[in-house]
């Protein structure tokens, strides 16, 4: 009877251990792109005329080929490492008013949660150098906006 009881108590532990799966520890395999207007993007530098509004019209997540569907979650925008806007509503748009920003270099960072089938929750983190200029003639490139897939880090935490 003792052997039966010992076996009976060991079965739940074996079942728990067999339920472990390495897929739970993998970060999402995706890329995040950004659609913008109101500024120009040349050599990974966003340039905006002081007083104009840079519009982030949306973020989009694209799963790597052969991987599961993915969606974005909570998204926080930072300007010079200070959070200024958080949203959970797709398409994760924000208007960035540059009125009063000093001319020169600033940094726009985006942290966004990523949920992908068969992966752990991840964070997409990317940053742009944001150059504020005095006049439209100082702004390089096309100011019509566009879509960009920046260099990004996909990680399991934002720390």
Short mmCIF file of N, CA and C in Angstrom, two decimals, residues 20-112:
data_model
loop_
_atom_site.label_atom_id
_atom_site.label_comp_id
_atom_site.label_asym_id
_atom_site.label_seq_id
_atom_site.Cartn_x
_atom_site.Cartn_y
_atom_site.Cartn_z
N UNK A 20 6.34 21.38 -19.03
CA UNK A 20 7.27 22.46 -19.32
C UNK A 20 7.64 22.44 -20.80
N UNK A 21 7.81 23.61 -21.37
CA UNK A 21 8.12 23.72 -22.79
C UNK A 21 9.04 24.91 -22.99
N UNK A 22 10.10 24.73 -23.74
CA UNK A 22 11.06 25.81 -23.99
C UNK A 22 10.47 26.95 -24.80
N UNK A 23 9.40 26.71 -25.58
CA UNK A 23 8.81 27.77 -26.40
C UNK A 23 8.34 28.93 -25.55
N UNK A 24 7.98 28.69 -24.29
CA UNK A 24 7.49 29.76 -23.44
C UNK A 24 8.57 30.78 -23.13
N UNK A 25 9.83 30.41 -23.27
CA UNK A 25 10.90 31.33 -22.92
C UNK A 25 11.43 32.12 -24.12
N UNK A 26 10.89 31.89 -25.29
CA UNK A 26 11.38 32.56 -26.49
C UNK A 26 10.67 33.90 -26.69
N UNK A 27 11.44 34.90 -27.05
CA UNK A 27 10.86 36.21 -27.33
C UNK A 27 10.23 36.19 -28.73
N UNK A 28 9.31 37.09 -28.98
CA UNK A 28 8.68 37.14 -30.30
C UNK A 28 9.70 37.33 -31.42
N UNK A 29 9.38 36.75 -32.56
CA UNK A 29 10.22 36.86 -33.75
C UNK A 29 9.46 37.70 -34.77
N UNK A 30 9.58 39.02 -34.64
CA UNK A 30 8.80 39.97 -35.42
C UNK A 30 9.66 41.18 -35.77
N UNK A 31 9.09 42.04 -36.60
CA UNK A 31 9.65 43.38 -36.79
C UNK A 31 8.50 44.38 -36.62
N UNK A 32 8.84 45.54 -36.13
CA UNK A 32 7.85 46.60 -35.91
C UNK A 32 8.19 47.75 -36.84
N UNK A 33 7.19 48.23 -37.57
CA UNK A 33 7.41 49.39 -38.45
C UNK A 33 6.57 50.56 -37.95
N UNK A 34 6.99 51.74 -38.34
CA UNK A 34 6.36 52.97 -37.90
C UNK A 34 5.96 53.80 -39.13
N UNK A 35 4.76 54.33 -39.10
CA UNK A 35 4.29 55.21 -40.17
C UNK A 35 4.23 56.62 -39.61
N UNK A 36 4.82 57.58 -40.30
CA UNK A 36 4.95 58.95 -39.77
C UNK A 36 4.64 59.97 -40.86
N UNK A 37 4.38 61.20 -40.43
CA UNK A 37 4.26 62.34 -41.33
C UNK A 37 4.61 63.60 -40.54
N UNK A 38 4.86 64.69 -41.27
CA UNK A 38 5.20 65.95 -40.62
C UNK A 38 6.68 66.15 -40.42
N UNK A 39 7.47 65.23 -40.89
CA UNK A 39 8.92 65.34 -40.78
C UNK A 39 9.57 64.56 -41.89
N UNK A 40 10.89 64.60 -41.93
CA UNK A 40 11.62 63.83 -42.93
C UNK A 40 12.52 62.83 -42.21
N UNK A 41 12.82 61.73 -42.87
CA UNK A 41 13.69 60.70 -42.31
C UNK A 41 14.82 60.45 -43.30
N UNK A 42 16.03 60.83 -42.90
CA UNK A 42 17.21 60.64 -43.73
C UNK A 42 18.30 60.06 -42.84
N UNK A 43 18.87 58.94 -43.25
CA UNK A 43 19.95 58.29 -42.49
C UNK A 43 19.56 58.05 -41.04
N UNK A 44 18.36 57.54 -40.83
CA UNK A 44 17.85 57.19 -39.50
C UNK A 44 17.69 58.39 -38.57
N UNK A 45 17.63 59.60 -39.10
CA UNK A 45 17.41 60.80 -38.31
C UNK A 45 16.10 61.44 -38.77
N UNK A 46 15.17 61.59 -37.82
CA UNK A 46 13.93 62.31 -38.10
C UNK A 46 14.20 63.80 -37.93
N UNK A 47 13.80 64.59 -38.91
CA UNK A 47 14.00 66.04 -38.83
C UNK A 47 12.65 66.72 -38.93
N UNK A 48 12.41 67.66 -38.01
CA UNK A 48 11.15 68.39 -37.94
C UNK A 48 11.47 69.87 -37.73
N UNK A 49 10.70 70.73 -38.39
CA UNK A 49 10.84 72.17 -38.17
C UNK A 49 10.21 72.51 -36.83
N UNK A 50 10.93 73.29 -36.02
CA UNK A 50 10.42 73.71 -34.71
C UNK A 50 9.06 74.38 -34.90
N UNK A 51 8.09 73.91 -34.13
CA UNK A 51 6.73 74.43 -34.22
C UNK A 51 5.80 73.54 -35.03
N UNK A 52 6.36 72.67 -35.87
CA UNK A 52 5.53 71.72 -36.64
C UNK A 52 5.20 70.51 -35.77
N UNK A 53 4.24 69.73 -36.23
CA UNK A 53 3.83 68.53 -35.49
C UNK A 53 4.31 67.29 -36.24
N UNK A 54 5.07 66.46 -35.54
CA UNK A 54 5.46 65.16 -36.06
C UNK A 54 4.35 64.20 -35.69
N UNK A 55 3.77 63.55 -36.67
CA UNK A 55 2.68 62.61 -36.41
C UNK A 55 3.18 61.18 -36.58
N UNK A 56 3.05 60.42 -35.50
CA UNK A 56 3.26 58.99 -35.61
C UNK A 56 1.86 58.43 -35.87
N UNK A 57 1.63 58.04 -37.11
CA UNK A 57 0.28 57.64 -37.52
C UNK A 57 -0.04 56.21 -37.12
N UNK A 58 0.99 55.43 -36.85
CA UNK A 58 0.73 54.07 -36.40
C UNK A 58 1.97 53.21 -36.37
N UNK A 59 1.85 52.14 -35.61
CA UNK A 59 2.87 51.09 -35.54
C UNK A 59 2.25 49.81 -36.09
N UNK A 60 3.08 49.01 -36.71
CA UNK A 60 2.60 47.75 -37.27
C UNK A 60 3.61 46.66 -36.95
N UNK A 61 3.11 45.50 -36.55
CA UNK A 61 3.99 44.37 -36.26
C UNK A 61 3.86 43.35 -37.39
N UNK A 62 5.00 42.81 -37.82
CA UNK A 62 5.03 41.81 -38.88
C UNK A 62 5.78 40.59 -38.38
N UNK A 63 5.10 39.45 -38.26
CA UNK A 63 5.78 38.22 -37.81
C UNK A 63 6.81 37.75 -38.84
N UNK A 64 7.88 37.14 -38.36
CA UNK A 64 8.88 36.55 -39.26
C UNK A 64 8.22 35.40 -40.03
N UNK A 65 8.68 35.10 -41.22
CA UNK A 65 8.10 33.99 -41.98
C UNK A 65 8.13 32.69 -41.18
N UNK A 66 7.02 31.98 -41.22
CA UNK A 66 6.93 30.69 -40.55
C UNK A 66 6.63 30.77 -39.06
N UNK A 67 6.36 31.98 -38.55
CA UNK A 67 6.02 32.12 -37.13
C UNK A 67 4.56 32.49 -36.98
N UNK A 68 4.07 32.49 -35.74
CA UNK A 68 2.65 32.75 -35.48
C UNK A 68 2.27 34.21 -35.56
N UNK A 69 0.96 34.43 -35.55
CA UNK A 69 0.42 35.79 -35.57
C UNK A 69 0.93 36.59 -34.38
N UNK A 70 0.97 37.92 -34.55
CA UNK A 70 1.45 38.80 -33.49
C UNK A 70 0.61 40.07 -33.46
N UNK A 71 0.50 40.66 -32.27
CA UNK A 71 -0.16 41.95 -32.09
C UNK A 71 0.66 42.77 -31.11
N UNK A 72 0.44 44.07 -31.15
CA UNK A 72 1.10 44.98 -30.22
C UNK A 72 0.16 45.28 -29.06
N UNK A 73 0.75 45.63 -27.94
CA UNK A 73 -0.01 45.99 -26.74
C UNK A 73 0.39 47.39 -26.29
N UNK A 74 0.53 47.54 -24.99
CA UNK A 74 0.85 48.85 -24.41
C UNK A 74 2.09 49.44 -25.07
N UNK A 75 1.96 50.69 -25.50
CA UNK A 75 3.04 51.37 -26.19
C UNK A 75 3.31 52.70 -25.50
N UNK A 76 4.58 52.95 -25.18
CA UNK A 76 4.96 54.20 -24.52
C UNK A 76 5.99 54.92 -25.38
N UNK A 77 5.77 56.23 -25.56
CA UNK A 77 6.69 57.09 -26.29
C UNK A 77 7.48 57.92 -25.29
N UNK A 78 8.78 58.08 -25.57
CA UNK A 78 9.68 58.85 -24.72
C UNK A 78 10.34 59.93 -25.56
N UNK A 79 10.48 61.11 -25.00
CA UNK A 79 11.25 62.18 -25.63
C UNK A 79 12.39 62.53 -24.69
N UNK A 80 13.61 62.37 -25.15
CA UNK A 80 14.79 62.57 -24.31
C UNK A 80 14.69 61.79 -23.00
N UNK A 81 14.29 60.53 -23.12
CA UNK A 81 14.17 59.57 -22.00
C UNK A 81 13.08 59.90 -20.99
N UNK A 82 12.18 60.80 -21.32
CA UNK A 82 11.05 61.12 -20.45
C UNK A 82 9.77 60.61 -21.13
N UNK A 83 9.03 59.71 -20.46
CA UNK A 83 7.79 59.23 -21.08
C UNK A 83 6.78 60.36 -21.19
N UNK A 84 6.13 60.47 -22.36
CA UNK A 84 5.14 61.54 -22.52
C UNK A 84 3.80 61.04 -23.03
N UNK A 85 3.72 59.78 -23.48
CA UNK A 85 2.43 59.28 -23.97
C UNK A 85 2.44 57.76 -23.94
N UNK A 86 1.37 57.19 -23.37
CA UNK A 86 1.18 55.74 -23.36
C UNK A 86 -0.21 55.43 -23.88
N UNK A 87 -0.29 54.40 -24.71
CA UNK A 87 -1.59 53.99 -25.26
C UNK A 87 -1.64 52.48 -25.42
N UNK A 88 -2.86 51.96 -25.36
CA UNK A 88 -3.09 50.54 -25.65
C UNK A 88 -4.02 50.39 -26.85
N UNK A 89 -4.31 51.50 -27.50
CA UNK A 89 -5.28 51.51 -28.59
C UNK A 89 -4.58 51.57 -29.94
N UNK A 90 -4.81 50.52 -30.75
CA UNK A 90 -4.24 50.49 -32.09
C UNK A 90 -4.85 51.62 -32.91
N UNK A 91 -4.11 52.29 -33.73
CA UNK A 91 -2.80 51.95 -34.27
C UNK A 91 -1.63 52.56 -33.48
N UNK A 92 -1.86 52.99 -32.23
CA UNK A 92 -0.79 53.49 -31.36
C UNK A 92 -0.22 54.81 -31.86
N UNK A 93 -1.13 55.68 -32.35
CA UNK A 93 -0.75 56.97 -32.93
C UNK A 93 -0.54 58.03 -31.85
N UNK A 94 0.31 59.00 -32.19
CA UNK A 94 0.55 60.14 -31.31
C UNK A 94 1.00 61.32 -32.16
N UNK A 95 0.58 62.52 -31.75
CA UNK A 95 1.05 63.76 -32.36
C UNK A 95 2.09 64.37 -31.43
N UNK A 96 3.24 64.71 -31.97
CA UNK A 96 4.32 65.29 -31.17
C UNK A 96 4.49 66.73 -31.59
N UNK A 97 4.01 67.63 -30.75
CA UNK A 97 4.10 69.07 -31.00
C UNK A 97 5.51 69.53 -30.66
N UNK A 98 6.21 70.10 -31.63
CA UNK A 98 7.59 70.52 -31.40
C UNK A 98 7.69 71.99 -30.99
N UNK A 99 6.56 72.63 -30.78
CA UNK A 99 6.57 74.03 -30.32
C UNK A 99 7.35 74.13 -29.01
N UNK A 100 8.36 74.97 -29.01
CA UNK A 100 9.14 75.17 -27.78
C UNK A 100 10.31 74.21 -27.60
N UNK A 101 10.43 73.19 -28.45
CA UNK A 101 11.61 72.32 -28.35
C UNK A 101 12.83 73.07 -28.89
N UNK A 102 13.91 73.00 -28.17
CA UNK A 102 15.13 73.68 -28.61
C UNK A 102 15.64 73.05 -29.90
N UNK A 103 16.18 73.90 -30.74
CA UNK A 103 16.81 73.39 -31.96
C UNK A 103 17.96 72.48 -31.57
N UNK A 104 18.17 71.46 -32.37
CA UNK A 104 19.25 70.53 -32.12
C UNK A 104 18.75 69.11 -32.00
N UNK A 105 19.56 68.27 -31.39
CA UNK A 105 19.29 66.84 -31.33
C UNK A 105 18.53 66.46 -30.08
N UNK A 106 17.49 65.69 -30.29
CA UNK A 106 16.70 65.07 -29.21
C UNK A 106 16.59 63.59 -29.57
N UNK A 107 15.96 62.82 -28.69
CA UNK A 107 15.79 61.38 -28.95
C UNK A 107 14.35 60.97 -28.72
N UNK A 108 13.79 60.28 -29.70
CA UNK A 108 12.43 59.73 -29.62
C UNK A 108 12.57 58.22 -29.51
N UNK A 109 12.11 57.67 -28.38
CA UNK A 109 12.17 56.22 -28.17
C UNK A 109 10.76 55.67 -28.05
N UNK A 110 10.59 54.45 -28.53
CA UNK A 110 9.30 53.75 -28.45
C UNK A 110 9.53 52.39 -27.80
N UNK A 111 8.71 52.09 -26.78
CA UNK A 111 8.68 50.77 -26.15
C UNK A 111 7.28 50.22 -26.38
N UNK A 112 7.17 49.05 -26.99
CA UNK A 112 5.86 48.49 -27.27
C UNK A 112 5.83 47.00 -26.91
#
